[in-house]
Amino acid sequence: MQGLFFEADAGPLVAIRVIVLLLGFWTAWRAGKAVAEGWADYPLVIVYTFLLAWAMQFLHHALFNGPMLNAFYYILDFVTLLVFSTAGFRYRRTNQMVNNYYWLYEKTSAFSWKDKH
């Protein structure tokens, strides 16, 4: 992600960077969704996002010659990916709660539910 926002882009590299960016966001969403599908708690989402942020740092380093060990870019990647993994987790957990416990809960948005009473 740092290459997309902070370095000068040229030609076909833009497409590759966008693909890597979308791949990271999609993987974060799926990681959050997978944790919810296993009925695990939210802290596991944070652990998976830490690992995914490290993998994204490696991709930036390997593909675009970005820094491998830079705390600023790691935190930037982590926070951005955490938004997507949290959204995937909450979206799936909301659907689980309102579908499995339909007599107790109703959906209030794509990411939340409430008691029917």
Short mmCIF file of N, CA and C in Angstrom, two decimals:
data_model
loop_
_atom_site.label_atom_id
_atom_site.label_comp_id
_atom_site.label_asym_id
_atom_site.label_seq_id
_atom_site.Cartn_x
_atom_site.Cartn_y
_atom_site.Cartn_z
N MET A 1 0.81 -1.19 0.00
CA MET A 1 0.00 0.00 0.00
C MET A 1 0.86 1.25 0.00
N GLN A 2 2.05 1.19 0.62
CA GLN A 2 2.84 2.39 0.66
C GLN A 2 3.29 2.84 -0.72
N GLY A 3 3.53 1.90 -1.62
CA GLY A 3 3.92 2.27 -2.96
C GLY A 3 2.81 2.99 -3.70
N LEU A 4 1.59 2.63 -3.43
CA LEU A 4 0.47 3.26 -4.09
C LEU A 4 0.27 4.69 -3.63
N PHE A 5 0.54 4.96 -2.36
CA PHE A 5 0.26 6.28 -1.82
C PHE A 5 1.47 7.20 -1.76
N PHE A 6 2.69 6.68 -1.67
CA PHE A 6 3.82 7.53 -1.36
C PHE A 6 4.92 7.56 -2.41
N GLU A 7 4.89 6.70 -3.38
CA GLU A 7 5.94 6.68 -4.40
C GLU A 7 5.36 7.09 -5.74
N ALA A 8 6.22 7.56 -6.60
CA ALA A 8 5.78 7.92 -7.95
C ALA A 8 5.49 6.63 -8.72
N ASP A 9 4.31 6.55 -9.31
CA ASP A 9 3.92 5.36 -10.07
C ASP A 9 4.12 5.61 -11.56
N ALA A 10 4.42 4.53 -12.26
CA ALA A 10 4.63 4.66 -13.70
C ALA A 10 4.04 3.46 -14.42
N GLY A 11 3.26 3.74 -15.44
CA GLY A 11 2.77 2.75 -16.38
C GLY A 11 2.12 1.51 -15.79
N PRO A 12 2.58 0.32 -16.24
CA PRO A 12 1.93 -0.93 -15.84
C PRO A 12 2.08 -1.26 -14.35
N LEU A 13 3.02 -0.61 -13.68
CA LEU A 13 3.16 -0.86 -12.25
C LEU A 13 1.93 -0.44 -11.48
N VAL A 14 1.21 0.53 -11.97
CA VAL A 14 -0.01 0.98 -11.29
C VAL A 14 -1.02 -0.16 -11.22
N ALA A 15 -1.20 -0.87 -12.32
CA ALA A 15 -2.15 -1.98 -12.34
C ALA A 15 -1.72 -3.08 -11.37
N ILE A 16 -0.45 -3.39 -11.33
CA ILE A 16 0.04 -4.42 -10.41
C ILE A 16 -0.16 -3.98 -8.97
N ARG A 17 0.10 -2.73 -8.68
CA ARG A 17 -0.08 -2.23 -7.31
C ARG A 17 -1.54 -2.26 -6.90
N VAL A 18 -2.43 -1.92 -7.80
CA VAL A 18 -3.85 -1.96 -7.49
C VAL A 18 -4.29 -3.40 -7.25
N ILE A 19 -3.79 -4.33 -8.04
CA ILE A 19 -4.14 -5.74 -7.85
C ILE A 19 -3.65 -6.22 -6.49
N VAL A 20 -2.43 -5.88 -6.11
CA VAL A 20 -1.89 -6.28 -4.80
C VAL A 20 -2.71 -5.64 -3.69
N LEU A 21 -3.09 -4.39 -3.86
CA LEU A 21 -3.90 -3.68 -2.87
C LEU A 21 -5.26 -4.36 -2.70
N LEU A 22 -5.92 -4.65 -3.81
CA LEU A 22 -7.22 -5.32 -3.74
C LEU A 22 -7.10 -6.74 -3.18
N LEU A 23 -6.03 -7.42 -3.52
CA LEU A 23 -5.78 -8.76 -2.98
C LEU A 23 -5.65 -8.70 -1.45
N GLY A 24 -4.95 -7.71 -0.95
CA GLY A 24 -4.81 -7.55 0.49
C GLY A 24 -6.14 -7.25 1.17
N PHE A 25 -6.93 -6.35 0.57
CA PHE A 25 -8.22 -6.01 1.15
C PHE A 25 -9.16 -7.22 1.13
N TRP A 26 -9.19 -7.94 0.02
CA TRP A 26 -10.05 -9.11 -0.10
C TRP A 26 -9.64 -10.19 0.89
N THR A 27 -8.33 -10.40 1.04
CA THR A 27 -7.84 -11.41 1.98
C THR A 27 -8.19 -11.02 3.41
N ALA A 28 -8.10 -9.74 3.75
CA ALA A 28 -8.46 -9.29 5.09
C ALA A 28 -9.95 -9.53 5.34
N TRP A 29 -10.79 -9.20 4.36
CA TRP A 29 -12.23 -9.44 4.49
C TRP A 29 -12.51 -10.93 4.74
N ARG A 30 -11.87 -11.78 3.94
CA ARG A 30 -12.08 -13.23 4.07
C ARG A 30 -11.54 -13.77 5.39
N ALA A 31 -10.46 -13.19 5.89
CA ALA A 31 -9.92 -13.63 7.18
C ALA A 31 -10.91 -13.31 8.30
N GLY A 32 -11.47 -12.11 8.28
CA GLY A 32 -12.46 -11.75 9.29
C GLY A 32 -13.70 -12.63 9.19
N LYS A 33 -14.12 -12.90 7.96
CA LYS A 33 -15.29 -13.75 7.75
C LYS A 33 -15.02 -15.18 8.21
N ALA A 34 -13.82 -15.67 7.98
CA ALA A 34 -13.48 -17.03 8.39
C ALA A 34 -13.48 -17.17 9.91
N VAL A 35 -13.00 -16.16 10.61
CA VAL A 35 -13.02 -16.20 12.07
C VAL A 35 -14.46 -16.25 12.56
N ALA A 36 -15.32 -15.44 11.97
CA ALA A 36 -16.73 -15.43 12.38
C ALA A 36 -17.39 -16.77 12.07
N GLU A 37 -17.08 -17.35 10.93
CA GLU A 37 -17.69 -18.63 10.56
C GLU A 37 -17.30 -19.74 11.53
N GLY A 38 -16.13 -19.64 12.15
CA GLY A 38 -15.72 -20.61 13.13
C GLY A 38 -16.19 -20.28 14.54
N TRP A 39 -17.01 -19.27 14.68
CA TRP A 39 -17.55 -18.80 15.96
C TRP A 39 -16.44 -18.42 16.94
N ALA A 40 -15.30 -18.01 16.43
CA ALA A 40 -14.20 -17.56 17.29
C ALA A 40 -14.43 -16.10 17.68
N ASP A 41 -13.67 -15.64 18.65
CA ASP A 41 -13.81 -14.27 19.14
C ASP A 41 -12.98 -13.30 18.32
N TYR A 42 -13.28 -12.02 18.49
CA TYR A 42 -12.65 -10.96 17.71
C TYR A 42 -11.13 -10.88 17.86
N PRO A 43 -10.53 -11.15 19.02
CA PRO A 43 -9.06 -11.06 19.09
C PRO A 43 -8.33 -11.90 18.06
N LEU A 44 -8.92 -12.99 17.63
CA LEU A 44 -8.29 -13.80 16.58
C LEU A 44 -8.23 -13.03 15.26
N VAL A 45 -9.20 -12.17 15.02
CA VAL A 45 -9.17 -11.31 13.82
C VAL A 45 -7.94 -10.41 13.87
N ILE A 46 -7.63 -9.87 15.04
CA ILE A 46 -6.48 -8.99 15.19
C ILE A 46 -5.18 -9.76 14.93
N VAL A 47 -5.09 -10.98 15.44
CA VAL A 47 -3.90 -11.80 15.21
C VAL A 47 -3.72 -12.08 13.73
N TYR A 48 -4.78 -12.50 13.06
CA TYR A 48 -4.69 -12.76 11.62
C TYR A 48 -4.33 -11.51 10.83
N THR A 49 -4.82 -10.37 11.26
CA THR A 49 -4.52 -9.13 10.56
C THR A 49 -3.06 -8.74 10.76
N PHE A 50 -2.50 -8.98 11.94
CA PHE A 50 -1.06 -8.75 12.14
C PHE A 50 -0.24 -9.58 11.16
N LEU A 51 -0.61 -10.85 11.02
CA LEU A 51 0.11 -11.72 10.09
C LEU A 51 -0.07 -11.29 8.64
N LEU A 52 -1.28 -10.90 8.30
CA LEU A 52 -1.54 -10.45 6.93
C LEU A 52 -0.79 -9.16 6.62
N ALA A 53 -0.70 -8.27 7.58
CA ALA A 53 0.04 -7.02 7.37
C ALA A 53 1.52 -7.32 7.14
N TRP A 54 2.05 -8.31 7.85
CA TRP A 54 3.43 -8.70 7.62
C TRP A 54 3.60 -9.26 6.21
N ALA A 55 2.65 -10.08 5.77
CA ALA A 55 2.72 -10.64 4.41
C ALA A 55 2.63 -9.54 3.36
N MET A 56 1.80 -8.56 3.61
CA MET A 56 1.69 -7.44 2.66
C MET A 56 2.99 -6.63 2.63
N GLN A 57 3.63 -6.47 3.78
CA GLN A 57 4.93 -5.79 3.80
C GLN A 57 5.94 -6.55 2.95
N PHE A 58 5.91 -7.87 3.05
CA PHE A 58 6.82 -8.67 2.24
C PHE A 58 6.51 -8.50 0.75
N LEU A 59 5.23 -8.49 0.38
CA LEU A 59 4.89 -8.29 -1.03
C LEU A 59 5.36 -6.94 -1.54
N HIS A 60 5.18 -5.90 -0.73
CA HIS A 60 5.66 -4.57 -1.14
C HIS A 60 7.17 -4.57 -1.32
N HIS A 61 7.85 -5.27 -0.43
CA HIS A 61 9.31 -5.34 -0.53
C HIS A 61 9.74 -6.15 -1.75
N ALA A 62 9.13 -7.31 -1.93
CA ALA A 62 9.54 -8.21 -3.01
C ALA A 62 9.17 -7.69 -4.39
N LEU A 63 7.98 -7.10 -4.52
CA LEU A 63 7.52 -6.68 -5.85
C LEU A 63 7.91 -5.26 -6.22
N PHE A 64 7.97 -4.38 -5.22
CA PHE A 64 8.15 -2.95 -5.52
C PHE A 64 9.40 -2.36 -4.88
N ASN A 65 10.23 -3.20 -4.27
CA ASN A 65 11.45 -2.76 -3.63
C ASN A 65 11.18 -1.75 -2.51
N GLY A 66 10.08 -1.95 -1.81
CA GLY A 66 9.76 -1.09 -0.68
C GLY A 66 10.50 -1.55 0.56
N PRO A 67 10.43 -0.77 1.62
CA PRO A 67 11.13 -1.17 2.86
C PRO A 67 10.44 -2.37 3.50
N MET A 68 11.24 -3.31 3.99
CA MET A 68 10.67 -4.51 4.61
C MET A 68 10.35 -4.28 6.08
N LEU A 69 11.20 -3.57 6.78
CA LEU A 69 11.02 -3.37 8.21
C LEU A 69 10.87 -1.88 8.50
N ASN A 70 9.69 -1.35 8.22
CA ASN A 70 9.41 0.05 8.50
C ASN A 70 8.13 0.10 9.34
N ALA A 71 8.25 0.56 10.56
CA ALA A 71 7.11 0.55 11.49
C ALA A 71 5.95 1.40 11.00
N PHE A 72 6.25 2.54 10.41
CA PHE A 72 5.18 3.42 9.93
C PHE A 72 4.32 2.73 8.88
N TYR A 73 4.97 2.13 7.88
CA TYR A 73 4.22 1.47 6.82
C TYR A 73 3.52 0.21 7.32
N TYR A 74 4.15 -0.49 8.27
CA TYR A 74 3.50 -1.67 8.84
C TYR A 74 2.22 -1.28 9.57
N ILE A 75 2.29 -0.23 10.37
CA ILE A 75 1.10 0.24 11.10
C ILE A 75 0.04 0.72 10.12
N LEU A 76 0.45 1.42 9.07
CA LEU A 76 -0.49 1.87 8.05
C LEU A 76 -1.18 0.69 7.39
N ASP A 77 -0.42 -0.31 7.02
CA ASP A 77 -0.99 -1.52 6.42
C ASP A 77 -1.92 -2.23 7.41
N PHE A 78 -1.46 -2.36 8.65
CA PHE A 78 -2.25 -3.06 9.67
C PHE A 78 -3.59 -2.38 9.90
N VAL A 79 -3.58 -1.08 10.08
CA VAL A 79 -4.83 -0.37 10.36
C VAL A 79 -5.79 -0.46 9.18
N THR A 80 -5.27 -0.29 7.98
CA THR A 80 -6.12 -0.38 6.79
C THR A 80 -6.71 -1.78 6.64
N LEU A 81 -5.89 -2.79 6.82
CA LEU A 81 -6.37 -4.16 6.70
C LEU A 81 -7.32 -4.53 7.85
N LEU A 82 -7.10 -3.95 9.03
CA LEU A 82 -7.97 -4.22 10.16
C LEU A 82 -9.38 -3.70 9.91
N VAL A 83 -9.51 -2.61 9.19
CA VAL A 83 -10.83 -2.09 8.84
C VAL A 83 -11.59 -3.13 8.01
N PHE A 84 -10.92 -3.71 7.03
CA PHE A 84 -11.57 -4.69 6.17
C PHE A 84 -11.83 -6.01 6.89
N SER A 85 -10.89 -6.45 7.71
CA SER A 85 -11.12 -7.71 8.42
C SER A 85 -12.21 -7.56 9.47
N THR A 86 -12.28 -6.41 10.11
CA THR A 86 -13.36 -6.17 11.08
C THR A 86 -14.71 -6.12 10.37
N ALA A 87 -14.74 -5.48 9.22
CA ALA A 87 -15.99 -5.42 8.46
C ALA A 87 -16.45 -6.83 8.04
N GLY A 88 -15.52 -7.66 7.58
CA GLY A 88 -15.87 -9.03 7.21
C GLY A 88 -16.36 -9.83 8.40
N PHE A 89 -15.71 -9.64 9.54
CA PHE A 89 -16.11 -10.34 10.76
C PHE A 89 -17.52 -9.92 11.19
N ARG A 90 -17.76 -8.62 11.26
CA ARG A 90 -19.06 -8.13 11.73
C ARG A 90 -20.19 -8.48 10.76
N TYR A 91 -19.92 -8.42 9.46
CA TYR A 91 -20.92 -8.74 8.47
C TYR A 91 -21.36 -10.20 8.61
N ARG A 92 -20.38 -11.11 8.73
CA ARG A 92 -20.71 -12.53 8.85
C ARG A 92 -21.36 -12.85 10.19
N ARG A 93 -20.84 -12.25 11.27
CA ARG A 93 -21.40 -12.51 12.59
C ARG A 93 -22.84 -12.02 12.68
N THR A 94 -23.14 -10.88 12.06
CA THR A 94 -24.52 -10.37 12.05
C THR A 94 -25.44 -11.35 11.35
N ASN A 95 -25.01 -11.84 10.20
CA ASN A 95 -25.83 -12.82 9.48
C ASN A 95 -26.00 -14.11 10.26
N GLN A 96 -24.96 -14.54 10.95
CA GLN A 96 -25.07 -15.75 11.78
C GLN A 96 -26.10 -15.55 12.89
N MET A 97 -26.02 -14.43 13.56
CA MET A 97 -26.91 -14.20 14.70
C MET A 97 -28.37 -14.10 14.27
N VAL A 98 -28.65 -13.37 13.19
CA VAL A 98 -30.05 -13.20 12.80
C VAL A 98 -30.60 -14.42 12.07
N ASN A 99 -29.75 -15.23 11.47
CA ASN A 99 -30.24 -16.44 10.81
C ASN A 99 -30.34 -17.63 11.76
N ASN A 100 -29.37 -17.80 12.64
CA ASN A 100 -29.39 -18.94 13.56
C ASN A 100 -30.29 -18.71 14.76
N TYR A 101 -30.45 -17.48 15.17
CA TYR A 101 -31.27 -17.13 16.33
C TYR A 101 -32.34 -16.14 15.91
N TYR A 102 -33.10 -16.49 14.88
CA TYR A 102 -34.08 -15.59 14.30
C TYR A 102 -35.19 -15.22 15.27
N TRP A 103 -35.44 -16.05 16.26
CA TRP A 103 -36.49 -15.74 17.24
C TRP A 103 -36.00 -14.75 18.31
N LEU A 104 -34.68 -14.54 18.38
CA LEU A 104 -34.14 -13.63 19.39
C LEU A 104 -33.68 -12.29 18.82
N TYR A 105 -33.13 -12.30 17.60
CA TYR A 105 -32.46 -11.11 17.07
C TYR A 105 -33.02 -10.72 15.71
N GLU A 106 -32.91 -9.42 15.44
CA GLU A 106 -33.23 -8.90 14.11
C GLU A 106 -32.10 -7.98 13.67
N LYS A 107 -31.90 -7.92 12.38
CA LYS A 107 -30.81 -7.13 11.81
C LYS A 107 -31.17 -5.65 11.85
N THR A 108 -30.23 -4.83 12.31
CA THR A 108 -30.44 -3.38 12.29
C THR A 108 -29.62 -2.72 11.19
N SER A 109 -28.52 -3.35 10.79
CA SER A 109 -27.72 -2.90 9.65
C SER A 109 -26.94 -4.10 9.15
N ALA A 110 -26.11 -3.90 8.19
CA ALA A 110 -25.29 -5.00 7.69
C ALA A 110 -24.28 -5.48 8.73
N PHE A 111 -23.99 -4.65 9.75
CA PHE A 111 -22.95 -4.97 10.72
C PHE A 111 -23.45 -5.06 12.16
N SER A 112 -24.75 -5.03 12.38
CA SER A 112 -25.24 -5.09 13.76
C SER A 112 -26.63 -5.72 13.83
N TRP A 113 -27.01 -6.13 15.03
CA TRP A 113 -28.30 -6.74 15.28
C TRP A 113 -28.80 -6.25 16.64
N LYS A 114 -30.07 -6.50 16.92
CA LYS A 114 -30.64 -6.13 18.21
C LYS A 114 -31.64 -7.19 18.65
N ASP A 115 -32.02 -7.13 19.92
CA ASP A 115 -33.05 -8.03 20.45
C ASP A 115 -34.39 -7.70 19.81
N LYS A 116 -35.21 -8.73 19.62
CA LYS A 116 -36.54 -8.51 19.08
C LYS A 116 -37.50 -7.95 20.10
N HIS A 117 -37.18 -8.08 21.35
CA HIS A 117 -38.10 -7.64 22.40
C HIS A 117 -38.06 -6.16 22.60
#
